[in-house]
PDB file of C-alpha atoms in Angstrom:
ATOM      1  CA  MET A   1      66.563 190.430 148.542  1.00 77.00           C
ATOM      2  CA  PHE A   2      68.351 193.389 149.559  1.00 79.00           C
ATOM      3  CA  GLN A   3      71.326 194.793 147.373  1.00 76.00           C
ATOM      4  CA  PRO A   4      74.406 197.169 147.950  1.00 77.00           C
ATOM      5  CA  VAL A   5      73.335 200.806 146.774  1.00 74.00           C
ATOM      6  CA  ASP A   6      74.872 203.414 144.890  1.00 63.00           C
ATOM      7  CA  HIS A   7      76.973 205.227 147.356  1.00 60.00           C
ATOM      8  CA  GLN A   8      76.687 208.394 145.092  1.00 54.00           C
ATOM      9  CA  LYS A   9      73.057 208.554 146.193  1.00 60.00           C
ATOM     10  CA  THR A  10      73.593 207.303 149.832  1.00 79.00           C
ATOM     11  CA  ALA A  11      70.405 207.395 151.738  1.00 88.00           C
ATOM     12  CA  ASN A  12      68.155 208.001 148.691  1.00 89.00           C
ATOM     13  CA  ALA A  13      69.481 204.805 147.003  1.00 90.00           C
ATOM     14  CA  ALA A  14      68.566 202.949 150.147  1.00 91.00           C
ATOM     15  CA  VAL A  15      65.177 204.413 150.263  1.00 93.00           C
ATOM     16  CA  GLU A  16      64.372 203.773 146.502  1.00 91.00           C
ATOM     17  CA  GLN A  17      65.473 200.004 147.001  1.00 92.00           C
ATOM     18  CA  ILE A  18      63.252 199.303 149.962  1.00 93.00           C
ATOM     19  CA  GLU A  19      60.254 201.411 147.913  1.00 91.00           C
ATOM     20  CA  ASP A  20      60.686 199.254 145.208  1.00 90.00           C
ATOM     21  CA  LEU A  21      60.556 195.855 146.982  1.00 91.00           C
ATOM     22  CA  ILE A  22      57.240 197.107 148.859  1.00 88.00           C
ATOM     23  CA  LEU A  23      55.826 198.441 145.470  1.00 83.00           C
ATOM     24  CA  LYS A  24      56.536 195.054 143.792  1.00 82.00           C
ATOM     25  CA  GLY A  25      55.154 193.103 146.584  1.00 79.00           C
ATOM     26  CA  VAL A  26      58.448 191.352 147.719  1.00 86.00           C
ATOM     27  CA  LEU A  27      58.057 193.174 151.130  1.00 90.00           C
ATOM     28  CA  GLN A  28      54.433 192.958 152.287  1.00 83.00           C
ATOM     29  CA  SER A  29      52.453 194.439 155.126  1.00 82.00           C
ATOM     30  CA  GLY A  30      53.743 193.019 158.424  1.00 86.00           C
ATOM     31  CA  ASP A  31      57.113 191.906 157.105  1.00 90.00           C
ATOM     32  CA  ARG A  32      59.873 192.641 159.460  1.00 93.00           C
ATOM     33  CA  LEU A  33      63.083 194.030 158.233  1.00 94.00           C
ATOM     34  CA  PRO A  34      66.447 192.574 158.944  1.00 93.00           C
ATOM     35  CA  PRO A  35      68.140 194.084 162.016  1.00 92.00           C
ATOM     36  CA  GLU A  36      69.774 197.517 161.604  1.00 90.00           C
ATOM     37  CA  ARG A  37      73.336 195.861 161.509  1.00 91.00           C
ATOM     38  CA  ASN A  38      72.493 193.144 159.093  1.00 93.00           C
ATOM     39  CA  LEU A  39      70.447 195.390 156.835  1.00 93.00           C
ATOM     40  CA  ALA A  40      73.445 198.141 156.663  1.00 91.00           C
ATOM     41  CA  GLU A  41      75.801 194.998 155.767  1.00 91.00           C
ATOM     42  CA  LEU A  42      73.451 193.918 153.063  1.00 92.00           C
ATOM     43  CA  MET A  43      73.158 197.242 151.485  1.00 91.00           C
ATOM     44  CA  LYS A  44      76.705 198.132 152.129  1.00 90.00           C
ATOM     45  CA  VAL A  45      75.852 201.412 153.750  1.00 90.00           C
ATOM     46  CA  SER A  46      76.847 203.042 157.033  1.00 90.00           C
ATOM     47  CA  ARG A  47      74.344 202.615 159.939  1.00 90.00           C
ATOM     48  CA  PRO A  48      73.735 206.572 160.100  1.00 91.00           C
ATOM     49  CA  VAL A  49      72.964 206.545 156.377  1.00 91.00           C
ATOM     50  CA  LEU A  50      70.601 203.341 157.001  1.00 92.00           C
ATOM     51  CA  ARG A  51      68.983 205.240 159.847  1.00 92.00           C
ATOM     52  CA  GLU A  52      68.292 208.352 157.724  1.00 93.00           C
ATOM     53  CA  ALA A  53      66.713 206.011 154.949  1.00 93.00           C
ATOM     54  CA  LEU A  54      64.625 204.330 157.570  1.00 94.00           C
ATOM     55  CA  LYS A  55      63.387 207.675 158.981  1.00 93.00           C
ATOM     56  CA  GLN A  56      62.455 208.946 155.402  1.00 94.00           C
ATOM     57  CA  LEU A  57      60.375 205.624 154.966  1.00 93.00           C
ATOM     58  CA  GLU A  58      58.829 205.825 158.353  1.00 92.00           C
ATOM     59  CA  GLU A  59      57.791 209.536 157.463  1.00 92.00           C
ATOM     60  CA  ARG A  60      56.275 208.221 154.281  1.00 90.00           C
ATOM     61  CA  MET A  61      54.210 205.540 156.509  1.00 89.00           C
ATOM     62  CA  LEU A  62      55.711 202.848 154.605  1.00 91.00           C
ATOM     63  CA  ILE A  63      57.525 201.138 157.566  1.00 92.00           C
ATOM     64  CA  GLU A  64      57.019 201.327 161.443  1.00 93.00           C
ATOM     65  CA  ALA A  65      59.596 200.764 164.320  1.00 90.00           C
ATOM     66  CA  ARG A  66      58.132 198.775 167.105  1.00 87.00           C
ATOM     67  CA  GLN A  67      59.423 199.277 170.571  1.00 82.00           C
ATOM     68  CA  GLY A  68      61.745 196.457 171.335  1.00 79.00           C
ATOM     69  CA  GLY A  69      60.226 194.485 168.190  1.00 82.00           C
ATOM     70  CA  GLY A  70      61.964 195.876 165.167  1.00 90.00           C
ATOM     71  CA  THR A  71      61.099 197.573 162.077  1.00 93.00           C
ATOM     72  CA  PHE A  72      58.028 196.263 160.058  1.00 93.00           C
ATOM     73  CA  VAL A  73      56.384 197.117 156.546  1.00 91.00           C
ATOM     74  CA  CYS A  74      53.276 199.041 157.344  1.00 87.00           C
ATOM     75  CA  ASP A  75      49.736 197.735 156.806  1.00 76.00           C
ATOM     76  CA  LEU A  76      49.539 199.242 153.199  1.00 71.00           C
ATOM     77  CA  ILE A  77      46.532 197.220 151.986  1.00 64.00           C
ATOM     78  CA  GLY A  78      43.758 199.745 152.527  1.00 60.00           C
ATOM     79  CA  PRO A  79      40.068 198.681 152.266  1.00 58.00           C
ATOM     80  CA  ILE A  80      38.764 198.486 148.758  1.00 62.00           C
ATOM     81  CA  PHE A  81      35.609 199.651 149.899  1.00 65.00           C
ATOM     82  CA  SER A  82      34.336 201.842 152.958  1.00 69.00           C
ATOM     83  CA  GLU A  83      32.973 200.365 155.938  1.00 71.00           C
ATOM     84  CA  ALA A  84      29.844 202.041 155.006  1.00 77.00           C
ATOM     85  CA  ILE A  85      29.731 200.519 151.839  1.00 72.00           C
ATOM     86  CA  VAL A  86      30.430 197.187 153.055  1.00 70.00           C
ATOM     87  CA  GLN A  87      27.775 197.132 155.543  1.00 74.00           C
ATOM     88  CA  LEU A  88      25.211 198.514 152.994  1.00 76.00           C
ATOM     89  CA  ILE A  89      26.317 195.506 150.688  1.00 70.00           C
ATOM     90  CA  ALA A  90      25.625 193.113 153.505  1.00 67.00           C
ATOM     91  CA  ARG A  91      22.183 194.392 154.118  1.00 74.00           C
ATOM     92  CA  HIS A  92      21.423 193.963 150.340  1.00 74.00           C
ATOM     93  CA  PRO A  93      22.749 190.532 148.927  1.00 68.00           C
ATOM     94  CA  SER A  94      21.745 191.221 145.407  1.00 72.00           C
ATOM     95  CA  ALA A  95      24.971 193.604 145.239  1.00 75.00           C
ATOM     96  CA  ILE A  96      27.261 190.643 145.818  1.00 79.00           C
ATOM     97  CA  SER A  97      26.642 189.711 142.149  1.00 82.00           C
ATOM     98  CA  ASP A  98      28.488 193.021 141.299  1.00 83.00           C
ATOM     99  CA  TYR A  99      31.294 191.800 143.588  1.00 82.00           C
ATOM    100  CA  PHE A 100      31.589 188.532 141.824  1.00 88.00           C
ATOM    101  CA  GLU A 101      31.516 190.384 138.431  1.00 90.00           C
ATOM    102  CA  PHE A 102      34.478 192.476 139.514  1.00 88.00           C
ATOM    103  CA  ARG A 103      36.296 189.413 140.478  1.00 90.00           C
ATOM    104  CA  ARG A 104      35.560 187.648 137.248  1.00 94.00           C
ATOM    105  CA  GLY A 105      36.930 190.460 135.332  1.00 95.00           C
ATOM    106  CA  ILE A 106      40.057 191.169 137.019  1.00 94.00           C
ATOM    107  CA  GLU A 107      40.970 187.519 138.147  1.00 95.00           C
ATOM    108  CA  SER A 108      40.677 186.312 134.577  1.00 97.00           C
ATOM    109  CA  GLN A 109      42.982 189.157 133.213  1.00 97.00           C
ATOM    110  CA  ALA A 110      45.514 188.147 136.028  1.00 97.00           C
ATOM    111  CA  ALA A 111      45.516 184.645 135.118  1.00 98.00           C
ATOM    112  CA  ALA A 112      45.862 185.552 131.538  1.00 98.00           C
ATOM    113  CA  GLN A 113      48.913 187.621 132.336  1.00 97.00           C
ATOM    114  CA  ALA A 114      50.099 185.155 134.575  1.00 97.00           C
ATOM    115  CA  ALA A 115      50.450 182.632 131.784  1.00 98.00           C
ATOM    116  CA  VAL A 116      52.452 185.128 129.655  1.00 98.00           C
ATOM    117  CA  ARG A 117      54.540 186.674 132.238  1.00 96.00           C
ATOM    118  CA  ALA A 118      55.169 184.168 135.258  1.00 96.00           C
ATOM    119  CA  ALA A 119      58.676 183.386 136.200  1.00 94.00           C
ATOM    120  CA  PRO A 120      59.766 179.847 136.571  1.00 96.00           C
ATOM    121  CA  SER A 121      59.548 180.538 140.577  1.00 95.00           C
ATOM    122  CA  ASP A 122      56.070 181.857 140.239  1.00 95.00           C
ATOM    123  CA  ILE A 123      54.938 178.573 138.647  1.00 97.00           C
ATOM    124  CA  ALA A 124      56.948 176.458 141.267  1.00 97.00           C
ATOM    125  CA  ARG A 125      55.077 178.226 143.968  1.00 96.00           C
ATOM    126  CA  LEU A 126      51.623 177.780 142.329  1.00 97.00           C
ATOM    127  CA  ASP A 127      52.508 173.978 141.974  1.00 97.00           C
ATOM    128  CA  GLU A 128      53.475 173.799 145.650  1.00 98.00           C
ATOM    129  CA  ILE A 129      50.143 175.373 146.779  1.00 98.00           C
ATOM    130  CA  VAL A 130      48.253 173.056 144.595  1.00 98.00           C
ATOM    131  CA  ARG A 131      50.247 170.148 145.916  1.00 98.00           C
ATOM    132  CA  ARG A 132      49.378 171.396 149.696  1.00 97.00           C
ATOM    133  CA  MET A 133      45.414 171.858 148.482  1.00 97.00           C
ATOM    134  CA  GLN A 134      45.532 168.227 147.520  1.00 97.00           C
ATOM    135  CA  SER A 135      46.785 167.173 150.875  1.00 97.00           C
ATOM    136  CA  ALA A 136      44.289 169.450 152.777  1.00 96.00           C
ATOM    137  CA  HIS A 137      41.477 168.054 150.682  1.00 96.00           C
ATOM    138  CA  ASP A 138      42.657 164.461 151.469  1.00 97.00           C
ATOM    139  CA  ALA A 139      42.789 165.280 155.161  1.00 96.00           C
ATOM    140  CA  GLU A 140      39.346 166.897 154.945  1.00 93.00           C
ATOM    141  CA  ASP A 141      41.125 170.039 156.525  1.00 94.00           C
ATOM    142  CA  LEU A 142      38.544 172.675 155.660  1.00 91.00           C
ATOM    143  CA  ALA A 143      40.270 175.534 157.212  1.00 89.00           C
ATOM    144  CA  ALA A 144      43.495 174.727 155.539  1.00 93.00           C
ATOM    145  CA  GLU A 145      41.487 174.378 151.942  1.00 92.00           C
ATOM    146  CA  ALA A 146      40.012 177.717 152.751  1.00 88.00           C
ATOM    147  CA  ARG A 147      43.568 179.386 153.658  1.00 90.00           C
ATOM    148  CA  LEU A 148      45.328 177.888 150.538  1.00 94.00           C
ATOM    149  CA  ASP A 149      42.362 179.064 148.384  1.00 92.00           C
ATOM    150  CA  VAL A 150      43.333 182.675 149.268  1.00 89.00           C
ATOM    151  CA  ASP A 151      46.917 181.749 148.925  1.00 92.00           C
ATOM    152  CA  PHE A 152      46.379 180.442 145.277  1.00 96.00           C
ATOM    153  CA  HIS A 153      44.795 183.579 143.976  1.00 94.00           C
ATOM    154  CA  HIS A 154      47.451 185.801 145.758  1.00 91.00           C
ATOM    155  CA  ALA A 155      50.204 183.787 143.914  1.00 95.00           C
ATOM    156  CA  VAL A 156      48.164 184.105 140.447  1.00 96.00           C
ATOM    157  CA  GLY A 157      48.156 187.775 141.030  1.00 93.00           C
ATOM    158  CA  GLU A 158      51.921 187.915 141.882  1.00 91.00           C
ATOM    159  CA  ALA A 159      52.543 185.910 138.783  1.00 95.00           C
ATOM    160  CA  ALA A 160      50.825 188.723 136.567  1.00 95.00           C
ATOM    161  CA  HIS A 161      53.491 191.161 137.453  1.00 92.00           C
ATOM    162  CA  ASN A 162      51.241 194.058 137.534  1.00 91.00           C
ATOM    163  CA  VAL A 163      51.585 196.109 140.737  1.00 85.00           C
ATOM    164  CA  VAL A 164      48.542 198.018 140.473  1.00 86.00           C
ATOM    165  CA  MET A 165      46.556 194.694 139.873  1.00 90.00           C
ATOM    166  CA  LEU A 166      48.739 193.110 142.818  1.00 85.00           C
ATOM    167  CA  HIS A 167      47.639 195.546 145.449  1.00 81.00           C
ATOM    168  CA  THR A 168      43.985 195.669 144.199  1.00 85.00           C
ATOM    169  CA  LEU A 169      43.599 191.981 144.248  1.00 87.00           C
ATOM    170  CA  ARG A 170      45.300 191.932 147.810  1.00 81.00           C
ATOM    171  CA  SER A 171      42.775 194.458 149.155  1.00 77.00           C
ATOM    172  CA  CYS A 172      39.913 192.105 147.353  1.00 78.00           C
ATOM    173  CA  TYR A 173      41.286 189.043 148.926  1.00 77.00           C
ATOM    174  CA  ARG A 174      41.332 190.602 152.647  1.00 73.00           C
ATOM    175  CA  LEU A 175      37.723 190.923 152.352  1.00 70.00           C
ATOM    176  CA  LEU A 176      37.616 187.188 151.114  1.00 70.00           C
ATOM    177  CA  GLU A 177      39.498 186.288 154.153  1.00 69.00           C
ATOM    178  CA  ASN A 178      37.275 188.011 156.468  1.00 64.00           C
ATOM    179  CA  GLY A 179      34.021 186.583 155.130  1.00 62.00           C
ATOM    180  CA  VAL A 180      32.829 190.032 154.172  1.00 53.00           C
ATOM    181  CA  PHE A 181      30.733 189.086 151.021  1.00 61.00           C
ATOM    182  CA  TYR A 182      29.821 185.548 151.714  1.00 62.00           C
ATOM    183  CA  ASN A 183      30.380 182.559 154.350  1.00 66.00           C
ATOM    184  CA  ARG A 184      32.965 180.455 152.727  1.00 70.00           C
ATOM    185  CA  GLY A 185      31.842 177.368 154.958  1.00 72.00           C
ATOM    186  CA  ARG A 186      28.460 177.514 153.337  1.00 76.00           C
ATOM    187  CA  LEU A 187      30.063 177.156 149.939  1.00 82.00           C
ATOM    188  CA  TYR A 188      31.757 173.883 151.205  1.00 83.00           C
ATOM    189  CA  ASP A 189      28.354 172.509 152.273  1.00 82.00           C
ATOM    190  CA  HIS A 190      27.580 171.653 148.657  1.00 84.00           C
ATOM    191  CA  PRO A 191      28.646 167.994 148.365  1.00 85.00           C
ATOM    192  CA  THR A 192      30.779 168.127 145.464  1.00 91.00           C
ATOM    193  CA  ALA A 193      32.200 171.668 145.921  1.00 91.00           C
ATOM    194  CA  ARG A 194      35.523 170.598 147.521  1.00 93.00           C
ATOM    195  CA  ILE A 195      36.456 168.616 144.641  1.00 95.00           C
ATOM    196  CA  GLU A 196      35.051 170.923 141.982  1.00 96.00           C
ATOM    197  CA  LEU A 197      37.128 173.765 143.405  1.00 95.00           C
ATOM    198  CA  LEU A 198      40.217 171.815 143.832  1.00 97.00           C
ATOM    199  CA  GLN A 199      40.032 170.796 140.247  1.00 98.00           C
ATOM    200  CA  GLN A 200      39.194 174.320 139.090  1.00 97.00           C
ATOM    201  CA  HIS A 201      42.538 175.563 140.703  1.00 98.00           C
ATOM    202  CA  LYS A 202      44.485 172.651 139.065  1.00 98.00           C
ATOM    203  CA  THR A 203      42.949 173.550 135.780  1.00 98.00           C
ATOM    204  CA  ILE A 204      44.246 177.354 136.252  1.00 98.00           C
ATOM    205  CA  ALA A 205      47.718 176.379 137.526  1.00 98.00           C
ATOM    206  CA  GLU A 206      48.100 174.075 134.358  1.00 98.00           C
ATOM    207  CA  ALA A 207      46.985 176.741 131.859  1.00 98.00           C
ATOM    208  CA  ILE A 208      49.584 179.018 133.349  1.00 98.00           C
ATOM    209  CA  ARG A 209      52.367 176.433 133.282  1.00 97.00           C
ATOM    210  CA  ARG A 210      51.447 175.547 129.569  1.00 97.00           C
ATOM    211  CA  ARG A 211      51.722 179.456 128.818  1.00 98.00           C
ATOM    212  CA  ASP A 212      48.230 179.518 127.631  1.00 98.00           C
ATOM    213  CA  PRO A 213      46.623 182.689 128.473  1.00 98.00           C
ATOM    214  CA  ASP A 214      43.291 181.957 126.658  1.00 98.00           C
ATOM    215  CA  GLU A 215      42.792 179.001 128.673  1.00 98.00           C
ATOM    216  CA  ALA A 216      43.923 180.594 131.925  1.00 98.00           C
ATOM    217  CA  HIS A 217      41.397 183.206 131.354  1.00 98.00           C
ATOM    218  CA  ARG A 218      38.464 181.028 130.278  1.00 98.00           C
ATOM    219  CA  ALA A 219      39.544 178.632 133.545  1.00 98.00           C
ATOM    220  CA  SER A 220      39.297 181.549 135.850  1.00 97.00           C
ATOM    221  CA  GLN A 221      36.190 182.976 134.854  1.00 97.00           C
ATOM    222  CA  ASP A 222      34.554 179.354 135.036  1.00 97.00           C
ATOM    223  CA  HIS A 223      35.909 179.158 138.531  1.00 96.00           C
ATOM    224  CA  ILE A 224      34.226 182.393 139.727  1.00 95.00           C
ATOM    225  CA  ASP A 225      30.953 181.335 137.881  1.00 95.00           C
ATOM    226  CA  TYR A 226      30.891 178.082 139.678  1.00 94.00           C
ATOM    227  CA  VAL A 227      31.259 179.761 143.172  1.00 92.00           C
ATOM    228  CA  ARG A 228      28.715 182.431 142.334  1.00 90.00           C
ATOM    229  CA  GLY A 229      26.297 179.465 141.089  1.00 90.00           C
ATOM    230  CA  THR A 230      26.922 177.367 143.881  1.00 90.00           C
ATOM    231  CA  LEU A 231      26.402 179.975 146.538  1.00 85.00           C
ATOM    232  CA  ALA A 232      23.200 180.998 144.625  1.00 83.00           C
ATOM    233  CA  ASP A 233      21.825 177.500 144.737  1.00 82.00           C
ATOM    234  CA  ALA A 234      22.880 177.293 148.723  1.00 77.00           C
ATOM    235  CA  GLN A 235      20.898 180.675 149.406  1.00 74.00           C
ATOM    236  CA  ALA A 236      17.837 179.697 147.293  1.00 76.00           C
ATOM    237  CA  MET A 237      17.919 176.315 149.358  1.00 75.00           C
ATOM    238  CA  ASP A 238      18.059 178.237 152.809  1.00 72.00           C
ATOM    239  CA  ARG A 239      15.090 180.369 151.376  1.00 75.00           C
ATOM    240  CA  ARG A 240      13.038 177.267 150.811  1.00 81.00           C
ATOM    241  CA  GLU A 241      14.004 175.655 154.161  1.00 77.00           C
ATOM    242  CA  GLN A 242      13.168 178.811 155.922  1.00 78.00           C
ATOM    243  CA  LEU A 243       9.690 178.682 154.355  1.00 79.00           C
ATOM    244  CA  ALA A 244       9.016 174.928 154.780  1.00 82.00           C
ATOM    245  CA  GLY A 245      10.070 175.634 158.463  1.00 78.00           C
ATOM    246  CA  LEU A 246       7.442 178.505 158.712  1.00 76.00           C
ATOM    247  CA  ARG A 247       4.481 176.038 157.271  1.00 79.00           C
ATOM    248  CA  MET A 248       5.681 173.376 159.726  1.00 81.00           C
ATOM    249  CA  ASN A 249       5.405 175.487 162.871  1.00 77.00           C
ATOM    250  CA  LYS A 250       2.361 177.246 161.884  1.00 69.00           C
ATOM    251  CA  PRO A 251      -0.687 176.008 164.276  1.00 71.00           C
ATOM    252  CA  MET A 252      -2.861 173.636 162.704  1.00 65.00           C
ATOM    253  CA  LYS A 253      -6.464 174.881 162.137  1.00 63.00           C
ATOM    254  CA  ASN A 254      -9.175 172.591 164.182  1.00 60.00           C
ATOM    255  CA  SER A 255     -10.797 169.934 162.217  1.00 51.00           C
ATOM    256  CA  ALA A 256     -14.118 170.615 160.997  1.00 49.00           C
ATOM    257  CA  ARG A 257     -16.791 168.878 162.987  1.00 49.00           C
ATOM    258  CA  SER A 258     -19.101 166.423 161.447  1.00 44.00           C
TER     259      SER A 258
END
């Protein structure tokens, strides 16, 4: 990951290299940098030069030194929405359709670009995630399935090799992980959702593997359409159940006397 730096640039070269790794998503929020001695050896710089580079990165709020714990990449994924707008959306569920529309557009574009740009290691990672998805499905491990679902979409975003898209998607998926827009467990309540979702992810991965951007784009859109439709059906059933409960609990009228 870390390479020897140009000694003509000294600390600036070390800064540029670490910044580039962060920008391209190789170093991610929360990742720990190697110990100072090891990192200096990897980059072929003196420890004073490395300390100067790390100081600059810390001033730019890209890394942080934790007392007795090492140096870590800062939490760089800011909220894609303010807390106020998140709460506003939560109070107005109809706005969630806009969230799905946003995901439908950006994820299908990411999948299409991944089909063109994915490196062999990107495809290998997708294959591994799909394999683990199958194992989690077979074991009926819903928590693992939900976690791997997010991992899969992260991997597609990384395989698109567009840094702006990558960081936008990561911010979006943080909301997904936190259940901001919908309850993922509610989605899994649908009797065929788990197998349908697994197959959809396999289809997206296969299209990327075959270098078919049109199919990857279509499969990604179909996936979002399915999630949106299934959740809409679940919400409609919840409303019907609530109404039925109100009717059932309504006091019975006294029978008319003959």
